JSON list of C-alpha atoms in Angstrom, two decimals:
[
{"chain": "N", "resi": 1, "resn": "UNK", "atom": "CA", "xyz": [62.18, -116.38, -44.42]},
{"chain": "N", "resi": 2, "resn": "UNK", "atom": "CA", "xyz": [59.29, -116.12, -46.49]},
{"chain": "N", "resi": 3, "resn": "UNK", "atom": "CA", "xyz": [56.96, -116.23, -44.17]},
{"chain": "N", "resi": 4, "resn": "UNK", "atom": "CA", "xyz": [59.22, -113.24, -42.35]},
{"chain": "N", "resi": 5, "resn": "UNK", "atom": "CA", "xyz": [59.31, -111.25, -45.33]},
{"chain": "N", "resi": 6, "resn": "UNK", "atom": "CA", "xyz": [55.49, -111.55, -45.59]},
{"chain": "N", "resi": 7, "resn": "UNK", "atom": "CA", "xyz": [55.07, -110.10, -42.44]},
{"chain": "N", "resi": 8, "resn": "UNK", "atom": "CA", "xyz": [57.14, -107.17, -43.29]},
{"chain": "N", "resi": 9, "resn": "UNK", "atom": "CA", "xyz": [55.30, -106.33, -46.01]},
{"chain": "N", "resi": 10, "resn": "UNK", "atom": "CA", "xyz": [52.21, -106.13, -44.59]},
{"chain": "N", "resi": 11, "resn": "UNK", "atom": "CA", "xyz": [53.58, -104.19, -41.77]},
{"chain": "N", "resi": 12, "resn": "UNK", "atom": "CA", "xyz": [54.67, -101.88, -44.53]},
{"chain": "N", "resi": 13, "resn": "UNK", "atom": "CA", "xyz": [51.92, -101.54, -46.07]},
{"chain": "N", "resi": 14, "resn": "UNK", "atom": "CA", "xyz": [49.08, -101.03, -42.98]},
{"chain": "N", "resi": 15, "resn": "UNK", "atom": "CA", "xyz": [52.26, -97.59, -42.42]},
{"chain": "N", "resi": 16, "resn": "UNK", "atom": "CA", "xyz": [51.73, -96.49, -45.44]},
{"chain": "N", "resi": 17, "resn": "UNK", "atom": "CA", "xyz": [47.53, -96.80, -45.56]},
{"chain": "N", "resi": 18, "resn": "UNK", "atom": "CA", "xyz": [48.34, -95.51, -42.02]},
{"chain": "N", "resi": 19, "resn": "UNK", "atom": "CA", "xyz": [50.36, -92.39, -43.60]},
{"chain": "N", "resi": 20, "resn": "UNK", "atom": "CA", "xyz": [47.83, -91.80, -46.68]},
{"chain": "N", "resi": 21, "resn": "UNK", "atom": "CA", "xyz": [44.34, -91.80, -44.17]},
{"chain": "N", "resi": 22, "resn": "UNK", "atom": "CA", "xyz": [46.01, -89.73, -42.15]},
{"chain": "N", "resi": 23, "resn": "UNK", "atom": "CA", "xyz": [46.78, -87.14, -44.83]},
{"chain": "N", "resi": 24, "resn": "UNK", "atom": "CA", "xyz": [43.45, -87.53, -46.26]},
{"chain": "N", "resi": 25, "resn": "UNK", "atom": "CA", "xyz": [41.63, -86.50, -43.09]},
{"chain": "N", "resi": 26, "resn": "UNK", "atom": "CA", "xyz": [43.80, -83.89, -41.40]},
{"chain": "N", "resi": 27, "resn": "UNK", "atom": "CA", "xyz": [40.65, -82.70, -39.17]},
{"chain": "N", "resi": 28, "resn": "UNK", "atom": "CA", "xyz": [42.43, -84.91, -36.63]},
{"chain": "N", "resi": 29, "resn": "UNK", "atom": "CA", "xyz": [45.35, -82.33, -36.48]},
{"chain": "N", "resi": 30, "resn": "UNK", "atom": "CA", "xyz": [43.23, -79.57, -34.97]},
{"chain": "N", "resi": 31, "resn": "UNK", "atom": "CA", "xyz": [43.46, -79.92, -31.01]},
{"chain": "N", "resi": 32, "resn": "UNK", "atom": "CA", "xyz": [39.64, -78.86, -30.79]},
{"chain": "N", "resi": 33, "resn": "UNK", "atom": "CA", "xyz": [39.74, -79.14, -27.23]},
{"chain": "N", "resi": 34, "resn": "UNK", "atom": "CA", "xyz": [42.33, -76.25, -26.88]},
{"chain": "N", "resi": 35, "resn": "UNK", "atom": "CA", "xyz": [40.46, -74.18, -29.16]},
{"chain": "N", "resi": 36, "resn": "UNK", "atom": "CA", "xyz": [36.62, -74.52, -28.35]},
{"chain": "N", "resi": 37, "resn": "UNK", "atom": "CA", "xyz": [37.53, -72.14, -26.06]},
{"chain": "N", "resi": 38, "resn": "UNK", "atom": "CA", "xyz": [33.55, -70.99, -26.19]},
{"chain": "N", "resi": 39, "resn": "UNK", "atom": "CA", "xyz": [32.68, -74.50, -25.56]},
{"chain": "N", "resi": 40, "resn": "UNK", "atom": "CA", "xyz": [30.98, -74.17, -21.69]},
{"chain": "N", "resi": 41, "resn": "UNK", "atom": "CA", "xyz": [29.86, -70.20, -22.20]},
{"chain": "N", "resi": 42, "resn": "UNK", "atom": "CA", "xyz": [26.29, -70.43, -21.28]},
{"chain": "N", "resi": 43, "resn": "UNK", "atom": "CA", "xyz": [25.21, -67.06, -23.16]},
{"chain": "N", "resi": 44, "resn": "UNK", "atom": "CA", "xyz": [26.26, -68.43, -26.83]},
{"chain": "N", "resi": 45, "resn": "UNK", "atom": "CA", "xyz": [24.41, -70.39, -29.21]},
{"chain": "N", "resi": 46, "resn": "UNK", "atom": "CA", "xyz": [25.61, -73.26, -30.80]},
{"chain": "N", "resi": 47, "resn": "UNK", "atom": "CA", "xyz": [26.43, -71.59, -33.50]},
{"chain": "N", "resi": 48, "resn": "UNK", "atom": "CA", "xyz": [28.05, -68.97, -32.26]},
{"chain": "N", "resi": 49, "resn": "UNK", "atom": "CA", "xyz": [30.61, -71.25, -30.03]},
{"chain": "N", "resi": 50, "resn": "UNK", "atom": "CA", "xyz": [30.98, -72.63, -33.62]},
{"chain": "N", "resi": 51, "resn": "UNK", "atom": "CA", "xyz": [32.41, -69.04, -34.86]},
{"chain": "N", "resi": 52, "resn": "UNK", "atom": "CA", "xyz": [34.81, -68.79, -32.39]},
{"chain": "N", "resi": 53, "resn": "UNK", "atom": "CA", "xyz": [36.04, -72.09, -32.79]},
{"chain": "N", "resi": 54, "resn": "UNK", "atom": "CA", "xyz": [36.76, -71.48, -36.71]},
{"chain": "N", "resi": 55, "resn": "UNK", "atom": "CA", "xyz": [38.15, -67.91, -35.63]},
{"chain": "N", "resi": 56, "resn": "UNK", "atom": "CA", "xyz": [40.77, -70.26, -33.44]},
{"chain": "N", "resi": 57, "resn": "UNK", "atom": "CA", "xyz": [41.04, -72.56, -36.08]},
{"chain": "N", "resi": 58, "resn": "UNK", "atom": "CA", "xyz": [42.34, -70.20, -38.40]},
{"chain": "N", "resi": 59, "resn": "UNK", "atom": "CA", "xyz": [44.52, -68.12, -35.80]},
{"chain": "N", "resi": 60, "resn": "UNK", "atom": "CA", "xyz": [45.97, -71.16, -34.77]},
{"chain": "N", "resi": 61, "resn": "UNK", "atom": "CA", "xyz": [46.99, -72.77, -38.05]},
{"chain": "N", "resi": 62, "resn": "UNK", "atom": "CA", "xyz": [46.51, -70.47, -41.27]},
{"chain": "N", "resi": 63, "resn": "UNK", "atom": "CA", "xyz": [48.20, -72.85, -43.67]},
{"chain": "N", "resi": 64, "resn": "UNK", "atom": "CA", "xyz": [45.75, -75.49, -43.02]},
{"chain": "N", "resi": 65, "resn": "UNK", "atom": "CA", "xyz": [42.88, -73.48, -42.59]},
{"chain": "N", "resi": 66, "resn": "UNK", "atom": "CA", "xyz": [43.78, -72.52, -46.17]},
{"chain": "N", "resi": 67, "resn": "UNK", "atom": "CA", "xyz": [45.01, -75.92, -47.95]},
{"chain": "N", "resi": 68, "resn": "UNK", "atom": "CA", "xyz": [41.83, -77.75, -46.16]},
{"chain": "N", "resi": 69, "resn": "UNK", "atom": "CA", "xyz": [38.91, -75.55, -46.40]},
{"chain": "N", "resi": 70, "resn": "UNK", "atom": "CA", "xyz": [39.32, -72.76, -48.08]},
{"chain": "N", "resi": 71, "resn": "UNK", "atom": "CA", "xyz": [41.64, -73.80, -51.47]},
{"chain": "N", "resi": 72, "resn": "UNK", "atom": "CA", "xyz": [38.86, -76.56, -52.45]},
{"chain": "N", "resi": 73, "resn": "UNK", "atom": "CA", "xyz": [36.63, -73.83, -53.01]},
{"chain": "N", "resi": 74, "resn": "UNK", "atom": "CA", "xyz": [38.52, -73.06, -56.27]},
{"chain": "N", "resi": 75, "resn": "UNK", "atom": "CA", "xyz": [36.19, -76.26, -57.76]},
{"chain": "N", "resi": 76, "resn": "UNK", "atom": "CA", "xyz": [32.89, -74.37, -57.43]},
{"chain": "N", "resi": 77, "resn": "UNK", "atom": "CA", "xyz": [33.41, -71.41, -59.41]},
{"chain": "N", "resi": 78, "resn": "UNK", "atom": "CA", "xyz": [31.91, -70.71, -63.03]},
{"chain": "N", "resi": 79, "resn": "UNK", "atom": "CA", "xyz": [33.62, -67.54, -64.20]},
{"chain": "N", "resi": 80, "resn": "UNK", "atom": "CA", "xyz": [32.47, -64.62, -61.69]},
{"chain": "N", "resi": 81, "resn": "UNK", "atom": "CA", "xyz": [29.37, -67.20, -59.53]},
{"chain": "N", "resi": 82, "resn": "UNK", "atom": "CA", "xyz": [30.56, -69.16, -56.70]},
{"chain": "N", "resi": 83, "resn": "UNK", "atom": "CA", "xyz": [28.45, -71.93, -55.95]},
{"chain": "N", "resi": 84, "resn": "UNK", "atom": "CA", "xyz": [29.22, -72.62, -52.09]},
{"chain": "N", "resi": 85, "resn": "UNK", "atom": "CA", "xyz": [28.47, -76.11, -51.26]},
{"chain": "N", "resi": 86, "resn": "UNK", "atom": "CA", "xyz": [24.46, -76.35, -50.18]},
{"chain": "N", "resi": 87, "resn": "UNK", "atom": "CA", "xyz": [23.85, -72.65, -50.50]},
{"chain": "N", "resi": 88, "resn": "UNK", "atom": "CA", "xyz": [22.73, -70.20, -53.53]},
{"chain": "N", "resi": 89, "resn": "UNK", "atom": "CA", "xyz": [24.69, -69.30, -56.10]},
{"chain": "N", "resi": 90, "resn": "UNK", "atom": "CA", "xyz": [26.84, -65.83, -55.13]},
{"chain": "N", "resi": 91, "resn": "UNK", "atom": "CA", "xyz": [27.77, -62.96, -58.13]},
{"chain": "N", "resi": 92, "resn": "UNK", "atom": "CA", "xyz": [31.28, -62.15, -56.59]},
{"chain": "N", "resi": 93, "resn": "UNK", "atom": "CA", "xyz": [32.82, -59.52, -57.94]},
{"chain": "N", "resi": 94, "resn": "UNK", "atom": "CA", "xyz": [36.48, -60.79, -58.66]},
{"chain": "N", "resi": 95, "resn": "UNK", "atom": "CA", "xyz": [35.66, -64.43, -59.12]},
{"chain": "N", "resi": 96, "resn": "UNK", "atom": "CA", "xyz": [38.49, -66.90, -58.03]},
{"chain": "N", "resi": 97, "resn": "UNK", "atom": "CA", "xyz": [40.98, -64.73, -57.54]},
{"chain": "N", "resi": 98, "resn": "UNK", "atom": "CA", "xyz": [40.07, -63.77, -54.46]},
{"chain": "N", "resi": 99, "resn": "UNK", "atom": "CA", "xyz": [40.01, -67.23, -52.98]},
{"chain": "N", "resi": 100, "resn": "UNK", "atom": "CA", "xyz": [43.60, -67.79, -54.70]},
{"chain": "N", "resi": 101, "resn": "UNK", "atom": "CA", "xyz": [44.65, -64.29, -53.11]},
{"chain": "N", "resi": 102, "resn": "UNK", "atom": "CA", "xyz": [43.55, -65.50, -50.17]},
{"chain": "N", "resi": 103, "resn": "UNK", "atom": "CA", "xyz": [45.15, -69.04, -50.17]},
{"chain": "N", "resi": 104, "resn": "UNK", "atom": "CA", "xyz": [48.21, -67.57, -50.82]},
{"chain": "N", "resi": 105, "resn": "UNK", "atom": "CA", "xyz": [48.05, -65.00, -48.27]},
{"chain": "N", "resi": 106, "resn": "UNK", "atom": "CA", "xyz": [47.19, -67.71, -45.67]},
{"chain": "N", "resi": 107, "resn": "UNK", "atom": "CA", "xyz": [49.58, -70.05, -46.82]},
{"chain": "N", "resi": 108, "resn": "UNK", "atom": "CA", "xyz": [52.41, -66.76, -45.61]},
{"chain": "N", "resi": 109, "resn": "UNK", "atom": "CA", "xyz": [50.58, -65.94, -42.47]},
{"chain": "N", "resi": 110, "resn": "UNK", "atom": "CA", "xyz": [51.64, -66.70, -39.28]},
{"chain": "N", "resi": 111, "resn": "UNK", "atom": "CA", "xyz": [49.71, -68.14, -35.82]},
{"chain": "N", "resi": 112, "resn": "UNK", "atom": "CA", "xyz": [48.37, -65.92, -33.88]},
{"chain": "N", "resi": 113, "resn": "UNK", "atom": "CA", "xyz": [46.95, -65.94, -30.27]},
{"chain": "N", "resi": 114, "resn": "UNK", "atom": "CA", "xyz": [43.71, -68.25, -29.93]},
{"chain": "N", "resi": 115, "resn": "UNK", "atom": "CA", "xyz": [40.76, -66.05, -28.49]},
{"chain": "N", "resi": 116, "resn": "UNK", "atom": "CA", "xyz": [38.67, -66.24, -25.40]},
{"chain": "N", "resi": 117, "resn": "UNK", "atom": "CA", "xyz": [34.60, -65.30, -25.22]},
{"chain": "N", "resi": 118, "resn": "UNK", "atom": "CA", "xyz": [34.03, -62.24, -23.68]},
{"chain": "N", "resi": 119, "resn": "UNK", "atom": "CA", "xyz": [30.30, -61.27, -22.31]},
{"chain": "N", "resi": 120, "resn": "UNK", "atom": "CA", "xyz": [30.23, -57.56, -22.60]},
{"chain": "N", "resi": 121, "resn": "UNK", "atom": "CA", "xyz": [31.89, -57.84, -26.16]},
{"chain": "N", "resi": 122, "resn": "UNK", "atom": "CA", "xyz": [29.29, -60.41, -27.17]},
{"chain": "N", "resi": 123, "resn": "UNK", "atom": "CA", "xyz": [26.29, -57.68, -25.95]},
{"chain": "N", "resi": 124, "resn": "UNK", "atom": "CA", "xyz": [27.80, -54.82, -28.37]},
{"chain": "N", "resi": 125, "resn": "UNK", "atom": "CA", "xyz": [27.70, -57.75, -30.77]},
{"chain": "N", "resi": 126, "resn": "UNK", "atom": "CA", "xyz": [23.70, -58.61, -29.43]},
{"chain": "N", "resi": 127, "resn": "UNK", "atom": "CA", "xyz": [23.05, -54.58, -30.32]},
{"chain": "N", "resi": 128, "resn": "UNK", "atom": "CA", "xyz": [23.75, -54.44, -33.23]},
{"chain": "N", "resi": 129, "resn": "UNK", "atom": "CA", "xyz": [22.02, -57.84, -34.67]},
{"chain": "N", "resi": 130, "resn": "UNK", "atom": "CA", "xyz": [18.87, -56.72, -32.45]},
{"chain": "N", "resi": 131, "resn": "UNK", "atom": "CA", "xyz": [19.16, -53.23, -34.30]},
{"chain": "N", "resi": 132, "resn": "UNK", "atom": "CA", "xyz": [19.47, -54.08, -38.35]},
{"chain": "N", "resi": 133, "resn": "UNK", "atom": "CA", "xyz": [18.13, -57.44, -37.90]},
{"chain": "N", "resi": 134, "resn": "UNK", "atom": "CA", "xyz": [14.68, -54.79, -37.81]},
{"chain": "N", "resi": 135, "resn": "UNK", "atom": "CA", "xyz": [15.91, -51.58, -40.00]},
{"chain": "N", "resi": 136, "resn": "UNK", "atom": "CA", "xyz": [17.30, -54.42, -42.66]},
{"chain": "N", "resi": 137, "resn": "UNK", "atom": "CA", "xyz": [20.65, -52.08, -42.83]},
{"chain": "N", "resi": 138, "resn": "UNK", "atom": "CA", "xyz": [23.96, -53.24, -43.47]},
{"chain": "N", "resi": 139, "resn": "UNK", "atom": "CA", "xyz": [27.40, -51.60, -42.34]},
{"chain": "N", "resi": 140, "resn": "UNK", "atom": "CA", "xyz": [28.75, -50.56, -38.70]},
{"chain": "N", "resi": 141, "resn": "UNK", "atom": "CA", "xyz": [26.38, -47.55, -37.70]},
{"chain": "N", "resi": 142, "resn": "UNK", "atom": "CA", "xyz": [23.44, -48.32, -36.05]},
{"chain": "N", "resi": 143, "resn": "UNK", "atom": "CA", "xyz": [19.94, -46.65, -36.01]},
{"chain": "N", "resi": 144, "resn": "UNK", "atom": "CA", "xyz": [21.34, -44.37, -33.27]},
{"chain": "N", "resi": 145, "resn": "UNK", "atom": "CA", "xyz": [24.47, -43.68, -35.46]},
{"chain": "N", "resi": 146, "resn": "UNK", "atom": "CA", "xyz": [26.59, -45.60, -32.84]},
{"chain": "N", "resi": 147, "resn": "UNK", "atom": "CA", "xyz": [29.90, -47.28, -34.23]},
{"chain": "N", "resi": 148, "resn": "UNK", "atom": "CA", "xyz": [30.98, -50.24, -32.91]},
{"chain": "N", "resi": 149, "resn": "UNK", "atom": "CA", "xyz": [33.55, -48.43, -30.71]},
{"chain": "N", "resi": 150, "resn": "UNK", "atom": "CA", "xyz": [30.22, -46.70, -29.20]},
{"chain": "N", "resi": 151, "resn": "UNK", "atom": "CA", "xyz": [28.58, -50.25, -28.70]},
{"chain": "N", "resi": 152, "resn": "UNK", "atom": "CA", "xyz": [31.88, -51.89, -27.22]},
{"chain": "N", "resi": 153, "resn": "UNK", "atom": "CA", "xyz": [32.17, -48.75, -24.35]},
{"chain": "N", "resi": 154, "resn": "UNK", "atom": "CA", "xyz": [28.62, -49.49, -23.25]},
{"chain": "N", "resi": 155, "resn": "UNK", "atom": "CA", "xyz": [29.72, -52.57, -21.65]},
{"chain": "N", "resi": 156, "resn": "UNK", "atom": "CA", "xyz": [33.06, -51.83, -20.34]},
{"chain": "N", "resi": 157, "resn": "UNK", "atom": "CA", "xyz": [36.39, -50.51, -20.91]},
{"chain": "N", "resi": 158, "resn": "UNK", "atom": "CA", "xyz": [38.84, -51.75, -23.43]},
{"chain": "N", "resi": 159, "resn": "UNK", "atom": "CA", "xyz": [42.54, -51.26, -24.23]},
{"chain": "N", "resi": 160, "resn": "UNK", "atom": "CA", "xyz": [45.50, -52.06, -26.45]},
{"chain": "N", "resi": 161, "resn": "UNK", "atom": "CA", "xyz": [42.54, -52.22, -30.19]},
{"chain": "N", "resi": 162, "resn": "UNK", "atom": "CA", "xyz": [39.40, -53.18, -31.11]},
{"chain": "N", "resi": 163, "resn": "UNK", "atom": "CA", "xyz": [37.63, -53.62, -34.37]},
{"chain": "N", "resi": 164, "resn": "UNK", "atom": "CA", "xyz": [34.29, -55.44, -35.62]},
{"chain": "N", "resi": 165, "resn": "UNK", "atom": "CA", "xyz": [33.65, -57.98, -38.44]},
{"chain": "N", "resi": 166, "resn": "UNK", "atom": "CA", "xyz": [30.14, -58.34, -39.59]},
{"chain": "N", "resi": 167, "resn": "UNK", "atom": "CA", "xyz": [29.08, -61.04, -42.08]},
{"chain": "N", "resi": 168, "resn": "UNK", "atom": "CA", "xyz": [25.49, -60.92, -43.97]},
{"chain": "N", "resi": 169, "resn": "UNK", "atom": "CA", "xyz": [24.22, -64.75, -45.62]},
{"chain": "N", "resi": 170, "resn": "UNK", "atom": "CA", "xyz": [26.20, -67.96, -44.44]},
{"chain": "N", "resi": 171, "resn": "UNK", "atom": "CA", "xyz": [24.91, -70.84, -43.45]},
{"chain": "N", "resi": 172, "resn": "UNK", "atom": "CA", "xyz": [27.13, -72.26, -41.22]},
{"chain": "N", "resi": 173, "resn": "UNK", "atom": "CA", "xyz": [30.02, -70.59, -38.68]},
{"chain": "N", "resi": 174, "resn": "UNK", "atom": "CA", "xyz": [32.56, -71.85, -41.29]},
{"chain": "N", "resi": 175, "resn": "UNK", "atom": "CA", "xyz": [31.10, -70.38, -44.24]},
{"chain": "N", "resi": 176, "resn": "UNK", "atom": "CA", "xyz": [30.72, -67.02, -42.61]},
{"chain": "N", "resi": 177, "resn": "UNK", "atom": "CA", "xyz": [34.67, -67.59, -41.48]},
{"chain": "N", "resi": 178, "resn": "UNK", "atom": "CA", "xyz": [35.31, -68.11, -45.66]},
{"chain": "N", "resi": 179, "resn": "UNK", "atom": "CA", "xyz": [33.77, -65.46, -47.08]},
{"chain": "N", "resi": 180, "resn": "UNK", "atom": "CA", "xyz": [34.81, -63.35, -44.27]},
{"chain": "N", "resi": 181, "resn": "UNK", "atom": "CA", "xyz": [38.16, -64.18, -45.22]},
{"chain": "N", "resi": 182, "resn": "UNK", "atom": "CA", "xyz": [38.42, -64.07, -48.76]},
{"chain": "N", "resi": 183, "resn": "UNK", "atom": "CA", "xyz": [36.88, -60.52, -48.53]},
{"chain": "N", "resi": 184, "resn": "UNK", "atom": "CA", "xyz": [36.02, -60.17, -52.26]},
{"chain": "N", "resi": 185, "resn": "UNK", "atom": "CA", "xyz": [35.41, -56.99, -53.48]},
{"chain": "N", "resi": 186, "resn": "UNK", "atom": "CA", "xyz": [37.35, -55.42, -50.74]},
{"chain": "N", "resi": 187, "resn": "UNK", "atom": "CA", "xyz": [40.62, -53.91, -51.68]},
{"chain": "N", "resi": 188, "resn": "UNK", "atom": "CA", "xyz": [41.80, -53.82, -48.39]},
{"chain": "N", "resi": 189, "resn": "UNK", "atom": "CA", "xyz": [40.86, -57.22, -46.95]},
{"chain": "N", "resi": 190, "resn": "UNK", "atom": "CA", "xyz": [40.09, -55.26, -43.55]},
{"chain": "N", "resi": 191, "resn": "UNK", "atom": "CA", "xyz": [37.86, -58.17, -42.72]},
{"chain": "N", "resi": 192, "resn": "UNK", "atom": "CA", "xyz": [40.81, -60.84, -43.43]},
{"chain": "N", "resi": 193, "resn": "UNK", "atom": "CA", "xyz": [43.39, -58.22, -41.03]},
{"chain": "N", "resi": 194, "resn": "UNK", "atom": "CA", "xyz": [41.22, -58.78, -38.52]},
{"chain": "N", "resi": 195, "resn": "UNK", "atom": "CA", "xyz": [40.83, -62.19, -38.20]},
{"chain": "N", "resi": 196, "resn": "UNK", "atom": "CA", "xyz": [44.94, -62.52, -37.59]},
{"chain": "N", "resi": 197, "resn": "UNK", "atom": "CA", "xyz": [45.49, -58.85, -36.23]},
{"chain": "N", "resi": 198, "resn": "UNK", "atom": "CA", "xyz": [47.79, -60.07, -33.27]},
{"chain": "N", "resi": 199, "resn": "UNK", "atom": "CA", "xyz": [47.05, -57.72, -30.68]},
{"chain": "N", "resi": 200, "resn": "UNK", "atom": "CA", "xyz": [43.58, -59.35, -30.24]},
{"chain": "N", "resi": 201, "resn": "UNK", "atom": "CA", "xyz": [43.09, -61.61, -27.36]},
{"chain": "N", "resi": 202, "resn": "UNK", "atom": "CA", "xyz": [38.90, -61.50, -27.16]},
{"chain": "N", "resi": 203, "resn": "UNK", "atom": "CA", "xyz": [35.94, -62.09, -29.03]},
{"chain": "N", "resi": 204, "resn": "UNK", "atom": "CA", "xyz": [32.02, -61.24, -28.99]},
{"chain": "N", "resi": 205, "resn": "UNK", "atom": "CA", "xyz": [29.70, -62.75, -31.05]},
{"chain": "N", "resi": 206, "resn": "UNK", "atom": "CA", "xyz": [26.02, -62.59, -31.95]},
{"chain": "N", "resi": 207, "resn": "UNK", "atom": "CA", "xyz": [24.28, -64.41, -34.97]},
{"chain": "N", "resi": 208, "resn": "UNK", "atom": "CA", "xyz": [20.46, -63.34, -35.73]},
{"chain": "N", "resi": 209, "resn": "UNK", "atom": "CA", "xyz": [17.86, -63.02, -39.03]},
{"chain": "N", "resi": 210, "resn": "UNK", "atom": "CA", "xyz": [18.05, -60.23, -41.29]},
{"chain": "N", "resi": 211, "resn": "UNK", "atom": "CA", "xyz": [15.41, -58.82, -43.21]},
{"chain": "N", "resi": 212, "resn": "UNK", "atom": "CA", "xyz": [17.21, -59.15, -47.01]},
{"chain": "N", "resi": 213, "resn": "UNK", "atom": "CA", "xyz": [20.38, -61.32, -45.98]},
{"chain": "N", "resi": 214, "resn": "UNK", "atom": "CA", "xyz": [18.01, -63.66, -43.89]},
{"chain": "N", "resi": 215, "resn": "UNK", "atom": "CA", "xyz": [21.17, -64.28, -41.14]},
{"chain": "N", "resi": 216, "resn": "UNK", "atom": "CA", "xyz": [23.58, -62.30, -40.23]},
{"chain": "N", "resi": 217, "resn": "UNK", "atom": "CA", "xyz": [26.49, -62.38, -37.61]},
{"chain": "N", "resi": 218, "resn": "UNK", "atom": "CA", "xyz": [28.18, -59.95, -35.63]},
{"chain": "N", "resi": 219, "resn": "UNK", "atom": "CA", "xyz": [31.87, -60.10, -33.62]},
{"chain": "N", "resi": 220, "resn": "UNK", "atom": "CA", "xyz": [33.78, -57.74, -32.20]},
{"chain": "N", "resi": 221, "resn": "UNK", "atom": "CA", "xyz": [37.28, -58.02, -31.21]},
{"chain": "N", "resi": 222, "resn": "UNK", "atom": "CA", "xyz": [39.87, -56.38, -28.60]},
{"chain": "N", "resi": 223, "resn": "UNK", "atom": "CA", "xyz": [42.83, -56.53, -27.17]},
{"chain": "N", "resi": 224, "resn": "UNK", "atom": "CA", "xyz": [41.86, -56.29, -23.40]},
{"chain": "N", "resi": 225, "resn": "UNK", "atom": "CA", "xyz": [38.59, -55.52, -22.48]},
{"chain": "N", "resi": 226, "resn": "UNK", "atom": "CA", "xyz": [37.11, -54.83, -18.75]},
{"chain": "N", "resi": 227, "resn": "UNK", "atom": "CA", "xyz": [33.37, -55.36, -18.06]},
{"chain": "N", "resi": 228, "resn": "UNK", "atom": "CA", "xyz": [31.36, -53.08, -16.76]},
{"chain": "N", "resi": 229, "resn": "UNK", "atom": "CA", "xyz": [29.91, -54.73, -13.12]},
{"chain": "N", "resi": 230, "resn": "UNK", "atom": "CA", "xyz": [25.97, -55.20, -13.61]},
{"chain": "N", "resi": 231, "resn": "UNK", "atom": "CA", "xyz": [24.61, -53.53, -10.55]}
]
């Protein structure tokens, strides 16, 4: 019986190591092969496959995008700098409470549809790095005073919305995700609405240098979107 009871308790206690390693590394939870949906597109970079993977991360589970990689965060802040892990110190503008505001939103939100790569979004996306990554401008006008919406229609037709995130600095495609997402200084969180806007179903993205920022990454969004045929 002692023997039996022996047993038991180690059975018990491998569960419960089990249970706690589990908890401790809930990257396993994400079902990356369902949401690398950029994963085999030829005309992305590495890094930009990575975006849309952390766009699909979120969409698909905004509680634990939060809880694992955004809510840690809250540990590298000294009054209004942000020290992101391996990169330069940032002056934010509202300090932590824009992570917290953000944690707490995402903690509310609900999944949304994954999205899918889509070529003639990611050239609108290619125009516009290719433009400021020589004037060294910020913002969504171009040189030519296009708007995204002017960028998107010279590729194809879309329906249903569209919109355009841009992200200046970041070192990796989750980093530009974060900051993206906790939007500081920006009352309306436009960048955060987009990331989880429902209607949106497709993606374009382009990362390239910038002349002040150093990198910078461009995506634009819509709801349906139909590609011009090359001739």
């Amino acid at each position: 019986m002692r023997i039996q009871a022996g047993i038991y308790g180690l059975i018990l206690l491998l569960v419960v190591i089990a249970v706690k390693a589990n908890s401790a590394n809930p990257v396993s939870a994400w079902k990356t092969n369902e949401l690398n949906t950029a994963a085999n597109i030829q005309y992305l970079s590495a890094f930009e496959k990575e975006v849309i993977l952390e766009i699909n991360k979120l969409r698909s589970n905004p509680t634990q995008y939060a809880r694992e990689y955004i809510e840690p965060l809250k540990n590298y802040y000294n009054g209004r700098k942000f020290y992101y892990p391996d990169d330069l110190p940032l002056m934010t503008k509202e300090g932590v409470y824009a992570l917290t505001e953000c944690v707490r939103f995402l903690t509310s939100a609900q999944a949304v549809p994954i999205l899918n790569p889509n070529n003639g979004l990611t050239k609108a996306a290619i125009d516009h790095v290719g433009d400021q990554s020589k004037s060294g401008d910020t913002g969504h006008k171009g040189r030519d005073r296009s708007g995204f919406r002017d960028r998107i229609e010279r590729y194809g037709d879309w329906s249903v919305r569209i919109a355009e995130n841009i992200a200046y600095g970041g070192i990796t495609p989750q980093q530009v995700v974060i900051y993206l997402l906790i939007d500081d200084g920006i009352p309306s969180r436009g960048h955060r609405t987009n990331f989880l806007n429902k209607d949106f179903r497709l993606v374009g993205v382009a990362e390239g240098t910038h002349p002040y920022y150093k990198n910078m990454c461009v995506m634009e969004f819509a709801g349906k979107f139909q590609n011009l045929i090359s001739k």
